Short mmCIF file of N, CA and C in Angstrom, two decimals:
data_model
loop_
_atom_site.label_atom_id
_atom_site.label_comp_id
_atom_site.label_asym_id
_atom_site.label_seq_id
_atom_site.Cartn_x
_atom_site.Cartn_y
_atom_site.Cartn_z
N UNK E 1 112.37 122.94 108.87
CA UNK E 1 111.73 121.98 109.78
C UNK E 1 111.20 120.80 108.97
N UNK E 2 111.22 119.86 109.67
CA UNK E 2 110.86 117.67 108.85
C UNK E 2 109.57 118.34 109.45
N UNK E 3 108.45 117.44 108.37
CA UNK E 3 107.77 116.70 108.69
C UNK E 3 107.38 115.41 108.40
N UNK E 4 107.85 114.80 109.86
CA UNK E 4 107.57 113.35 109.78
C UNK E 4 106.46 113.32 110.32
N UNK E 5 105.84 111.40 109.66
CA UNK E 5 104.77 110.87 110.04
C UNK E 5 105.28 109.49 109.86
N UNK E 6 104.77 108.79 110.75
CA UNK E 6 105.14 107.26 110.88
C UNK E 6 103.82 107.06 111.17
N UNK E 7 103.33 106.14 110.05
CA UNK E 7 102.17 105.24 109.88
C UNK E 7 102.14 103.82 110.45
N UNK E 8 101.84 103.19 111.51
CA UNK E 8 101.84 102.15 112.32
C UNK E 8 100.80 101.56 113.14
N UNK E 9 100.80 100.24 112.95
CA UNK E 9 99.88 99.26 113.63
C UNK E 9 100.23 98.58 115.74
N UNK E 10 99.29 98.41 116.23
CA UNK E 10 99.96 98.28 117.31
C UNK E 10 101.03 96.76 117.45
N UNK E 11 100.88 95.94 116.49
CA UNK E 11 101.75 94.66 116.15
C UNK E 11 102.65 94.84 115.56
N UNK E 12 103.31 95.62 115.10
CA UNK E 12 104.33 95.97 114.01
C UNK E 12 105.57 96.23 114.75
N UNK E 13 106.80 95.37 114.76
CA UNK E 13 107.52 95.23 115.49
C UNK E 13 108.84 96.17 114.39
N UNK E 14 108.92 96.55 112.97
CA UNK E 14 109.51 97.14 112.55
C UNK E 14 108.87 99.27 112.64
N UNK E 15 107.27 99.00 112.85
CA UNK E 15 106.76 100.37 113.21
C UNK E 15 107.98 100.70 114.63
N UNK E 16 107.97 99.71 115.35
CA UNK E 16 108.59 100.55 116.88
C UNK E 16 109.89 100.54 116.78
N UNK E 17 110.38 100.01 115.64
CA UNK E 17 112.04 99.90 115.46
C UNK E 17 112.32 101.30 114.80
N UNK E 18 111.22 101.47 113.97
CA UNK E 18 111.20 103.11 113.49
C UNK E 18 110.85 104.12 114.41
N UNK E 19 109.94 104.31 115.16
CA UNK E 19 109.79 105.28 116.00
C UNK E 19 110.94 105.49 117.29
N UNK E 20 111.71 104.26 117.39
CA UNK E 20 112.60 104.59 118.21
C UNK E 20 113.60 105.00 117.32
N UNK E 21 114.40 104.39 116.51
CA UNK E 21 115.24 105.48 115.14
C UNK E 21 115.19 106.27 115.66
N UNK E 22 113.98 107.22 115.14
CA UNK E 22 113.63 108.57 114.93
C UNK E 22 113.99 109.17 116.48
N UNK E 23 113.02 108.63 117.55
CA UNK E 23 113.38 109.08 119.39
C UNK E 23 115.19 109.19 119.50
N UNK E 24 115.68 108.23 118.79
CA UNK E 24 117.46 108.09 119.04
C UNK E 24 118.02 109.45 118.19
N UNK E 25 117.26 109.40 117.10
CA UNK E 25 117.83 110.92 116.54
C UNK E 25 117.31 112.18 117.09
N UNK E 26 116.54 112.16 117.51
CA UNK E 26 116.09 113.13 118.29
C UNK E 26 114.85 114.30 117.01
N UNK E 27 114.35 113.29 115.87
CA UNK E 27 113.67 113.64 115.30
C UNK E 27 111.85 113.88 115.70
N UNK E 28 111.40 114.93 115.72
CA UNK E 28 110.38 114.64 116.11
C UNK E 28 109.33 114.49 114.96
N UNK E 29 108.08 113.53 115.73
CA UNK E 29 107.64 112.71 114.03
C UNK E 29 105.76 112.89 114.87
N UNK E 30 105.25 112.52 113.90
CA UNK E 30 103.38 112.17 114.50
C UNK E 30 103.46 110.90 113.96
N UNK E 31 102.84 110.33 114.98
CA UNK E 31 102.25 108.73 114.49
C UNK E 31 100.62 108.57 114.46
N UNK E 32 100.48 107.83 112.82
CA UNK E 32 99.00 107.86 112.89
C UNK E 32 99.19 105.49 113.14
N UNK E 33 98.37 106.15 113.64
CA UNK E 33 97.95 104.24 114.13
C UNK E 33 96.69 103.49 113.30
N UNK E 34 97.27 103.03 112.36
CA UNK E 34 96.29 102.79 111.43
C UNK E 34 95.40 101.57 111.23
N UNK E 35 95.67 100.62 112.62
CA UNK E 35 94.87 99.85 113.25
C UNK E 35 93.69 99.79 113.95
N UNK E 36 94.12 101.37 114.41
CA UNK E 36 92.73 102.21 115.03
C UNK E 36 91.94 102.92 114.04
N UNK E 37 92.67 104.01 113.52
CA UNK E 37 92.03 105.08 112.18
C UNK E 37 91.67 104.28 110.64
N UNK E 38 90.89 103.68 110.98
CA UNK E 38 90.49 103.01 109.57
C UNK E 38 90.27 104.05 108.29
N UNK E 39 89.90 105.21 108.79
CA UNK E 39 89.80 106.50 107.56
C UNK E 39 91.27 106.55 107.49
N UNK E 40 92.46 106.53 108.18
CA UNK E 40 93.62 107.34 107.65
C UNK E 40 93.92 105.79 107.26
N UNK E 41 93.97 104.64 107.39
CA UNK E 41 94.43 103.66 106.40
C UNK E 41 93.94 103.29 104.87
N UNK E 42 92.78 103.99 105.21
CA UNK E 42 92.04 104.13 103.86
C UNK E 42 92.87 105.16 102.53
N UNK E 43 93.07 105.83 103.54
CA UNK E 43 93.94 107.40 102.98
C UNK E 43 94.82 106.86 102.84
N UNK E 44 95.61 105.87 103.22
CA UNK E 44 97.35 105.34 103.63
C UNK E 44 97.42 104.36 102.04
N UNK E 45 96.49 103.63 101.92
CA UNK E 45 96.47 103.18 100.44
C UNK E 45 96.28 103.82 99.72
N UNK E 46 95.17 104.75 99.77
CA UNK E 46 94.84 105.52 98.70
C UNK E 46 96.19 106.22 98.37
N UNK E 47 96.83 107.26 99.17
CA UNK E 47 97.61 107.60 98.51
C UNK E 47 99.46 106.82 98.20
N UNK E 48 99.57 105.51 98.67
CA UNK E 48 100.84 104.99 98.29
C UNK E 48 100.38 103.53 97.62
N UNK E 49 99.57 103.00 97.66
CA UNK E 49 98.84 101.85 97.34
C UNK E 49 99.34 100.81 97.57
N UNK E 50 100.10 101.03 98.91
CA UNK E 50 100.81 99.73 100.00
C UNK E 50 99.57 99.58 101.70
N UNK E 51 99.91 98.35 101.90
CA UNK E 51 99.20 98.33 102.82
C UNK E 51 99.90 98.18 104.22
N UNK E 52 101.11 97.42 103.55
CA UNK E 52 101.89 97.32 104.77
C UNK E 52 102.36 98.60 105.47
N UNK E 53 102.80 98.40 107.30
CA UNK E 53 103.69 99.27 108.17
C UNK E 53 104.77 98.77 108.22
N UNK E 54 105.70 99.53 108.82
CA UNK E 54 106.05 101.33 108.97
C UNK E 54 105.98 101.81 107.55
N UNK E 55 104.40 102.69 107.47
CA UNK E 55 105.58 103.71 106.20
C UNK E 55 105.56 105.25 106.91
N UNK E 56 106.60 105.65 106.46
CA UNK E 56 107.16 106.83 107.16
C UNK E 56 107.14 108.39 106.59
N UNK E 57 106.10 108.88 106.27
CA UNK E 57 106.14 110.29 104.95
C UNK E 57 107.30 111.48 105.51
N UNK E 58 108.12 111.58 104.76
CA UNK E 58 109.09 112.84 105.50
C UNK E 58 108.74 113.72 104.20
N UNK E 59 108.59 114.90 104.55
CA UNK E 59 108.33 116.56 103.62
C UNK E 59 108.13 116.04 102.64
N UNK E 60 106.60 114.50 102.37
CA UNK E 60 106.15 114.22 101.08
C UNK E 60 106.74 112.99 100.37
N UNK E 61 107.66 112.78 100.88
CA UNK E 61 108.40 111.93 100.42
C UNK E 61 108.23 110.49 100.88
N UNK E 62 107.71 109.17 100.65
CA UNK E 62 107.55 108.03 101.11
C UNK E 62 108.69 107.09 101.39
N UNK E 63 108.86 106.06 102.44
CA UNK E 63 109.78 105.21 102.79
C UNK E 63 108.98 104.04 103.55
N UNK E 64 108.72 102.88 102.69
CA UNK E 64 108.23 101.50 103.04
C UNK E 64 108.95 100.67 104.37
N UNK E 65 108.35 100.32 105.13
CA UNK E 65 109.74 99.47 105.88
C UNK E 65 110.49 99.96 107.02
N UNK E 66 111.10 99.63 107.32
CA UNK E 66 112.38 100.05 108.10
C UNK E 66 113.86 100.36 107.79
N UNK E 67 113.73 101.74 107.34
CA UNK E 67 114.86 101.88 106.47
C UNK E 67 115.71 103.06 107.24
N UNK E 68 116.26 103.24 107.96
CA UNK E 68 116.94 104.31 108.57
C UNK E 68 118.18 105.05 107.83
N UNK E 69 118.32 104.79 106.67
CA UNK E 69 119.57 105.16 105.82
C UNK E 69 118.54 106.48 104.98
N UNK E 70 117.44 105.58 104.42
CA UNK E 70 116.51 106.38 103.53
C UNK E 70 115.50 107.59 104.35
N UNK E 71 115.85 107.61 105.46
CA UNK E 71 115.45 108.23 106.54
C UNK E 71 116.30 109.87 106.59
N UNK E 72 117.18 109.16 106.71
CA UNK E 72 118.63 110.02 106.57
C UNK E 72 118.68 111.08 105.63
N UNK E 73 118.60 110.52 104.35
CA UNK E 73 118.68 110.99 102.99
C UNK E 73 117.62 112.05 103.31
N UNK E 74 116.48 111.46 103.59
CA UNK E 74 115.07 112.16 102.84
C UNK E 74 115.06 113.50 104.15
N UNK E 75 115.76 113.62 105.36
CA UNK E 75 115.90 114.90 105.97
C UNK E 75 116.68 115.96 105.79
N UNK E 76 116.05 117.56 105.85
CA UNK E 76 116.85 118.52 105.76
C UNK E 76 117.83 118.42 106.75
#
């Protein structure tokens, strides 16, 4: 079993290009909204030391952006 997480702002027009990706693959993911959760954006730098969205953690593994290839890769 993935675990995804898609880290996203409610303006982020590449966050919803990712969460739909993922809806088209039929991956299921948690989204933390880090426009709202100021503690998990805090956490979101702390541990990748990017600030920008979409980033996407699959089983630990980080992906900046909108990358649906590296998406690919990084699932069992």
């Amino acid at each position: 079993m993935n675990k995804v997480t898609v880290y996203s702002t409610n303006t982020c027009p590449y966050c919803t290009m990712m969460k739909n990706f993922l809806k088209e693959q039929g991956i299921p993911f948690t989204e933390v909204n880090v426009q709202q959760d100021r503690q998990a954006a805090q956490r979101l730098v702390e541990t990748t030391g990017q600030m920008g969205v979409p980033q996407t953690e699959i089983n630990g593994q980080w992906i900046l952006g909108y990358d649906p290839d590296a998406v690919m890769a990084l699932l069992k």
